[in-house]
Tab-separated table of C-alpha atoms in Angstrom:
chain	number	residue	atom	x	y	z
H	1	MET	CA	-46.613	9.249	23.165
H	2	LYS	CA	-45.575	7.783	19.810
H	3	LYS	CA	-44.030	11.109	18.845
H	4	LEU	CA	-42.076	11.208	22.109
H	5	LEU	CA	-40.767	7.658	21.564
H	6	ALA	CA	-39.737	8.560	18.017
H	7	LEU	CA	-37.818	11.600	19.269
H	8	ILE	CA	-36.076	9.528	21.938
H	9	LEU	CA	-35.126	6.859	19.379
H	10	ALA	CA	-33.777	9.490	16.996
H	11	ALA	CA	-31.689	11.016	19.774
H	12	VAL	CA	-30.261	7.608	20.750
H	13	MET	CA	-29.339	6.840	17.137
H	14	THR	CA	-27.651	10.237	16.764
H	15	LEU	CA	-25.585	9.696	19.907
H	16	SER	CA	-24.633	6.189	18.787
H	17	LEU	CA	-23.424	7.423	15.420
H	18	ALA	CA	-21.460	10.214	17.064
H	19	ALA	CA	-19.815	7.730	19.426
H	20	CYS	CA	-18.911	5.340	16.632
H	21	GLY	CA	-17.532	8.011	14.314
H	22	SER	CA	-17.636	7.674	10.555
H	23	ALA	CA	-18.389	4.306	9.009
H	24	GLN	CA	-15.429	2.091	8.229
H	25	PRO	CA	-14.522	1.852	4.547
H	26	LYS	CA	-15.440	-1.271	2.604
H	27	VAL	CA	-12.630	-3.776	2.237
H	28	PRO	CA	-11.585	-5.486	-1.015
H	29	PHE	CA	-12.748	-8.935	0.149
H	30	GLU	CA	-14.093	-10.730	3.188
H	31	VAL	CA	-11.146	-12.423	4.871
H	32	GLY	CA	-11.476	-16.166	5.429
H	33	ASP	CA	-10.381	-18.338	8.351
H	34	GLN	CA	-7.133	-19.756	6.989
H	35	THR	CA	-3.975	-18.655	8.795
H	36	THR	CA	-0.278	-19.296	8.533
H	37	THR	CA	2.943	-17.993	10.024
H	38	TYR	CA	6.038	-17.895	7.855
H	39	ALA	CA	9.595	-16.643	8.334
H	40	ILE	CA	11.909	-15.926	5.416
H	41	ASP	CA	15.210	-17.774	5.708
H	42	GLY	CA	17.842	-15.344	6.948
H	43	ALA	CA	15.378	-12.635	8.042
H	44	SER	CA	16.693	-10.404	10.826
H	45	GLY	CA	13.442	-10.782	12.769
H	46	TRP	CA	12.882	-7.055	13.149
H	47	THR	CA	9.847	-6.889	10.881
H	48	GLU	CA	6.758	-9.067	11.335
H	49	GLN	CA	3.445	-8.146	9.707
H	50	THR	CA	0.053	-9.766	9.257
H	51	VAL	CA	-1.598	-9.254	5.887
H	52	ASN	CA	-4.765	-10.579	4.261
H	53	ILE	CA	-4.560	-12.706	1.113
H	54	LYS	CA	-7.061	-14.411	-1.151
H	55	ILE	CA	-6.147	-16.638	-4.108
H	56	THR	CA	-8.992	-17.625	-6.447
H	57	ALA	CA	-9.550	-19.203	-9.830
H	58	GLY	CA	-13.194	-18.572	-10.631
H	59	GLU	CA	-15.227	-20.260	-7.888
H	60	ASP	CA	-12.208	-22.240	-6.691
H	61	VAL	CA	-10.759	-20.573	-3.589
H	62	LEU	CA	-7.214	-21.832	-3.093
H	63	TYR	CA	-6.506	-19.692	-0.019
H	64	ASN	CA	-8.403	-17.042	1.918
H	65	GLY	CA	-7.104	-15.786	5.223
H	66	THR	CA	-4.103	-14.162	6.857
H	67	VAL	CA	-0.363	-14.598	6.629
H	68	THR	CA	1.899	-13.465	9.457
H	69	LEU	CA	5.224	-12.921	7.734
H	70	THR	CA	8.655	-12.310	9.223
H	71	SER	CA	10.710	-10.730	6.460
H	72	ASP	CA	13.085	-7.838	5.879
H	73	ASP	CA	11.332	-7.078	2.572
H	74	GLN	CA	7.621	-7.903	3.001
H	75	PHE	CA	7.122	-8.567	-0.700
H	76	VAL	CA	3.817	-9.748	-2.159
H	77	SER	CA	5.742	-12.732	-3.543
H	78	GLU	CA	6.783	-13.818	-0.037
H	79	VAL	CA	3.263	-13.541	1.385
H	80	THR	CA	1.861	-15.426	-1.595
H	81	TYR	CA	4.448	-18.191	-1.322
H	82	ALA	CA	3.625	-18.603	2.374
H	83	ALA	CA	-0.111	-18.948	1.634
H	84	ILE	CA	0.521	-21.464	-1.165
H	85	ALA	CA	2.825	-23.526	1.049
H	86	GLU	CA	0.160	-23.576	3.787
H	87	ALA	CA	-2.485	-24.649	1.263
H	88	GLY	CA	-0.249	-27.539	0.154
H	89	ILE	CA	-0.507	-26.750	-3.552
H	90	SER	CA	2.112	-26.312	-6.248
H	91	GLN	CA	3.372	-23.078	-7.800
H	92	ASP	CA	5.828	-21.916	-10.391
H	93	GLY	CA	7.392	-18.476	-10.598
H	94	VAL	CA	6.011	-16.806	-7.478
H	95	LEU	CA	9.314	-15.924	-5.823
H	96	ALA	CA	10.781	-14.962	-9.207
H	97	GLY	CA	8.016	-12.359	-9.554
H	98	PHE	CA	6.067	-13.706	-12.535
H	99	VAL	CA	3.534	-16.375	-11.676
H	100	ASN	CA	3.325	-19.170	-14.233
H	101	SER	CA	1.070	-21.435	-12.192
H	102	ILE	CA	-0.667	-21.863	-8.861
H	103	GLY	CA	-2.194	-25.268	-8.225
H	104	ASP	CA	-3.706	-26.662	-11.420
H	105	TYR	CA	-4.107	-23.242	-13.034
H	106	VAL	CA	-1.388	-22.511	-15.579
H	107	SER	CA	-0.901	-19.243	-17.444
H	108	GLY	CA	-0.929	-19.465	-21.223
H	109	THR	CA	-3.608	-20.273	-23.788
H	110	ASP	CA	-6.767	-22.150	-22.757
H	111	ALA	CA	-8.816	-24.638	-24.796
H	112	ASP	CA	-10.787	-21.795	-26.386
H	113	GLY	CA	-7.684	-19.946	-27.503
H	114	ASN	CA	-7.958	-17.267	-24.808
H	115	TYR	CA	-4.907	-15.974	-22.966
H	116	VAL	CA	-5.219	-16.760	-19.243
H	117	PHE	CA	-2.953	-15.461	-16.498
H	118	TRP	CA	-2.540	-14.841	-12.770
H	119	GLY	CA	-3.005	-11.179	-11.827
H	120	TYR	CA	-3.014	-9.495	-8.449
H	121	THR	CA	-4.152	-6.343	-6.688
H	122	VAL	CA	-3.121	-4.714	-3.417
H	123	ASN	CA	-5.888	-2.965	-1.476
H	124	GLY	CA	-8.092	-3.370	-4.525
H	125	LYS	CA	-5.638	-1.481	-6.740
H	126	TYR	CA	-3.849	-2.487	-9.916
H	127	VAL	CA	-0.122	-2.943	-9.323
H	128	PRO	CA	2.269	-2.082	-12.173
H	129	LEU	CA	5.102	-4.037	-10.553
H	130	ALA	CA	6.059	-7.708	-10.383
H	131	CYS	CA	5.044	-9.375	-7.132
H	132	ASN	CA	8.673	-9.600	-5.979
H	133	GLN	CA	8.949	-5.812	-6.256
H	134	MET	CA	5.760	-4.738	-4.471
H	135	ARG	CA	5.941	-4.374	-0.695
H	136	VAL	CA	2.915	-4.528	1.601
H	137	LEU	CA	2.167	-3.115	5.038
H	138	ASP	CA	0.431	-4.558	8.068
H	139	GLY	CA	-3.267	-5.177	7.381
H	140	ASP	CA	-3.026	-4.777	3.596
H	141	TYR	CA	-5.151	-6.887	1.244
H	142	ILE	CA	-3.606	-9.003	-1.532
H	143	ALA	CA	-5.984	-10.609	-4.039
H	144	TRP	CA	-4.824	-13.048	-6.727
H	145	ASP	CA	-7.231	-14.044	-9.513
H	146	PHE	CA	-6.804	-16.399	-12.464
H	147	GLN	CA	-8.103	-14.292	-15.326
H	148	VAL	CA	-8.941	-14.363	-19.012
H	149	TYR	CA	-7.293	-11.469	-20.834
H	150	ASP	CA	-9.833	-9.081	-22.349
H	151	GLU	CA	-8.489	-5.794	-23.685
H	152	THR	CA	-12.047	-4.401	-23.991
H	153	ALA	CA	-13.029	-5.035	-20.376
H	154	ALA	CA	-13.407	-1.976	-18.137
H	155	PRO	CA	-11.338	-2.053	-14.931
H	156	GLU	CA	-13.363	-3.353	-12.010
H	157	GLU	CA	-13.884	-0.857	-9.194
H	158	ILE	CA	-12.812	-2.490	-5.939
H	159	PRO	CA	-12.914	-0.800	-2.512
H	160	SER	CA	-9.489	-0.191	-0.992
H	161	GLY	CA	-10.277	-0.484	2.705
H	162	ILE	CA	-8.168	2.646	3.261
H	163	THR	CA	-9.314	5.431	5.570
H	164	ALA	CA	-7.974	8.819	4.452
H	165	PRO	CA	-5.427	9.871	7.107
H	166	TYR	CA	-5.713	13.593	6.260
H	167	LYS	CA	-7.651	16.060	4.141
H	168	VAL	CA	-5.829	16.558	0.860
H	169	GLY	CA	-4.913	20.150	0.020
H	170	GLU	CA	-5.079	21.964	-3.303
H	171	GLN	CA	-1.413	21.914	-4.313
H	172	THR	CA	-0.637	19.888	-7.436
H	173	THR	CA	2.407	18.941	-9.432
H	174	ALA	CA	3.313	16.585	-12.265
H	175	TYR	CA	6.728	14.990	-12.230
H	176	THR	CA	8.508	12.533	-14.511
H	177	VAL	CA	11.469	10.572	-13.180
H	178	GLU	CA	14.437	10.829	-15.526
H	179	GLY	CA	14.679	7.749	-17.723
H	180	ALA	CA	11.140	6.527	-17.005
H	181	SER	CA	9.606	4.446	-19.791
H	182	GLY	CA	6.338	6.395	-19.540
H	183	TRP	CA	4.164	3.322	-19.074
H	184	THR	CA	3.206	4.107	-15.482
H	185	THR	CA	1.663	7.376	-14.259
H	186	GLU	CA	-0.133	7.544	-10.912
H	187	ASN	CA	-1.747	10.210	-8.759
H	188	VAL	CA	-0.771	10.041	-5.103
H	189	TYR	CA	-1.348	12.381	-2.179
H	190	VAL	CA	1.533	13.938	-0.268
H	191	LYS	CA	1.484	16.020	2.900
H	192	ILE	CA	4.677	17.353	4.512
H	193	VAL	CA	4.352	19.061	7.879
H	194	ALA	CA	6.555	20.327	10.691
H	195	GLY	CA	4.219	21.147	13.547
H	196	GLU	CA	1.860	23.836	12.240
H	197	ASP	CA	4.069	24.534	9.234
H	198	VAL	CA	2.615	22.809	6.154
H	199	LEU	CA	5.326	22.596	3.509
H	200	TYR	CA	3.193	20.748	0.953
H	201	ASN	CA	-0.320	19.296	0.901
H	202	GLY	CA	-1.794	18.080	-2.338
H	203	THR	CA	-1.504	15.719	-5.287
H	204	VAL	CA	1.538	14.482	-7.137
H	205	THR	CA	1.092	13.011	-10.608
H	206	LEU	CA	4.143	10.798	-10.891
H	207	THR	CA	5.470	9.106	-14.015
H	208	SER	CA	7.937	6.463	-12.900
H	209	ASP	CA	8.813	2.814	-13.430
H	210	ASN	CA	9.196	2.352	-9.657
H	211	ILE	CA	6.570	4.725	-8.133
H	212	LEU	CA	8.530	5.137	-4.909
H	213	VAL	CA	7.675	7.306	-1.916
H	214	SER	CA	11.036	9.037	-2.351
H	215	GLU	CA	10.150	10.062	-5.917
H	216	ALA	CA	6.692	11.404	-5.008
H	217	THR	CA	8.194	13.271	-2.039
H	218	TYR	CA	10.977	14.779	-4.137
H	219	ALA	CA	8.383	15.962	-6.666
H	220	ALA	CA	6.369	17.699	-3.930
H	221	ILE	CA	9.458	19.336	-2.435
H	222	THR	CA	10.578	20.562	-5.857
H	223	GLU	CA	7.134	22.054	-6.499
H	224	ALA	CA	7.199	23.780	-3.102
H	225	GLY	CA	10.575	25.330	-3.950
H	226	ILE	CA	12.266	24.258	-0.735
H	227	SER	CA	15.513	22.445	-0.044
H	228	GLN	CA	16.004	18.834	0.956
H	229	ASP	CA	18.797	16.430	1.802
H	230	GLY	CA	18.641	12.644	1.541
H	231	VAL	CA	15.169	12.122	0.082
H	232	LEU	CA	16.182	10.196	-3.038
H	233	ALA	CA	18.808	8.298	-1.048
H	234	GLY	CA	16.045	7.009	1.224
H	235	PHE	CA	16.936	8.614	4.550
H	236	VAL	CA	15.742	12.191	4.931
H	237	ASN	CA	18.181	14.476	6.721
H	238	SER	CA	16.320	17.720	6.059
H	239	ILE	CA	13.322	19.248	4.341
H	240	GLY	CA	13.226	23.019	4.216
H	241	ASP	CA	14.571	24.509	7.419
H	242	TYR	CA	13.878	21.370	9.460
H	243	VAL	CA	17.002	19.291	10.003
H	244	GLY	CA	17.155	15.915	11.723
H	245	GLY	CA	19.487	15.607	14.683
H	246	THR	CA	19.383	17.151	18.164
H	247	ASP	CA	17.300	20.216	18.961
H	248	ALA	CA	18.067	23.028	21.422
H	249	ASP	CA	16.565	21.013	24.293
H	250	GLY	CA	18.695	17.957	23.570
H	251	ASN	CA	15.865	15.954	21.982
H	252	THR	CA	16.345	13.809	18.891
H	253	VAL	CA	14.274	15.169	16.012
H	254	TYR	CA	13.741	13.475	12.666
H	255	TRP	CA	11.564	13.172	9.571
H	256	GLY	CA	9.266	10.132	9.632
H	257	TYR	CA	6.604	9.021	7.185
H	258	THR	CA	3.536	6.826	6.886
H	259	VAL	CA	1.657	5.405	3.910
H	260	ASN	CA	-2.132	5.230	4.198
H	261	GLY	CA	-1.755	5.983	7.887
H	262	LYS	CA	0.497	2.957	8.480
H	263	TYR	CA	4.020	2.666	9.838
H	264	VAL	CA	6.511	1.774	7.104
H	265	PRO	CA	9.574	-0.328	8.064
H	266	PHE	CA	11.548	0.658	4.940
H	267	GLY	CA	13.492	3.603	3.612
H	268	CYS	CA	11.400	5.871	1.417
H	269	ASN	CA	13.405	4.807	-1.654
H	270	GLN	CA	12.288	1.207	-1.086
H	271	MET	CA	8.526	1.681	-0.648
H	272	PRO	CA	6.274	1.730	-3.752
H	273	VAL	CA	2.893	3.471	-3.685
H	274	LEU	CA	-0.226	2.964	-5.770
H	275	GLU	CA	-2.873	5.200	-7.316
H	276	GLY	CA	-4.676	7.187	-4.613
H	277	ASP	CA	-2.302	6.285	-1.774
H	278	TYR	CA	-1.581	8.781	1.018
H	279	ILE	CA	1.979	9.739	2.015
H	280	LEU	CA	2.411	11.771	5.195
H	281	TRP	CA	5.746	13.208	6.327
H	282	GLU	CA	6.057	14.696	9.831
H	283	PHE	CA	8.985	16.325	11.595
H	284	GLN	CA	8.945	14.541	14.939
H	285	THR	CA	10.593	14.442	18.329
H	286	TYR	CA	11.793	10.974	19.275
H	287	THR	CA	10.209	9.400	22.360
H	288	GLU	CA	10.615	5.792	23.452
């Protein structure tokens, strides 16, 4: 009888796991209850996103919750400013891109002679851009921390909360943007497909000061040895033999892309990516 019950329980657990699918990835931090809604002055109103943000200085949590932001740019600086305004604390430098202070915590040298500063991550990842240059997407995680500079400290491993939107292929390429300083090199994943035709699927090692989707895409296309039109300009007219416009049946066809499985409301020459991010291009037929 006990054996029968054990078999039944095992079967139920198996079915439950199958129904639920794979476990959700761990997120960079547990989101708190604070909320705010903020609209950038002059925003067109076309783009509204809700992102998660946590601002901490040691044990002092200055903000932890969500920000629903209406903005044409969706910069980390704008989300951060909205959270700080909701918390009713002071700041200096946020919208300018280099944070001098948030609340009572001021960057500089502390009483022990240590250099202290405000640093941030997006989806648990180091960002090599000022906060008024880094854009975020709906559901992303921004974490600010008041830190003591330690050049010997190993980077902390933080979960990203990102579910891989596709299986990465074996193609690889390394590409350096002309004029890049060489300070920033990242590995990102790129997949370019038109129906069953896979034009590229693999890793791009990109050296760039801007780490834009357009640059990673151009690198993949160059490696694949196919043509393109408009990629670096931000609006893709064609990749390979697939040209945006009207097909033989009168349908509108176009190249669209996602980052980490999320819709991106910007041209590909405006969207930065971070180490380990996923870029997916698909040749699509427009439907309302």
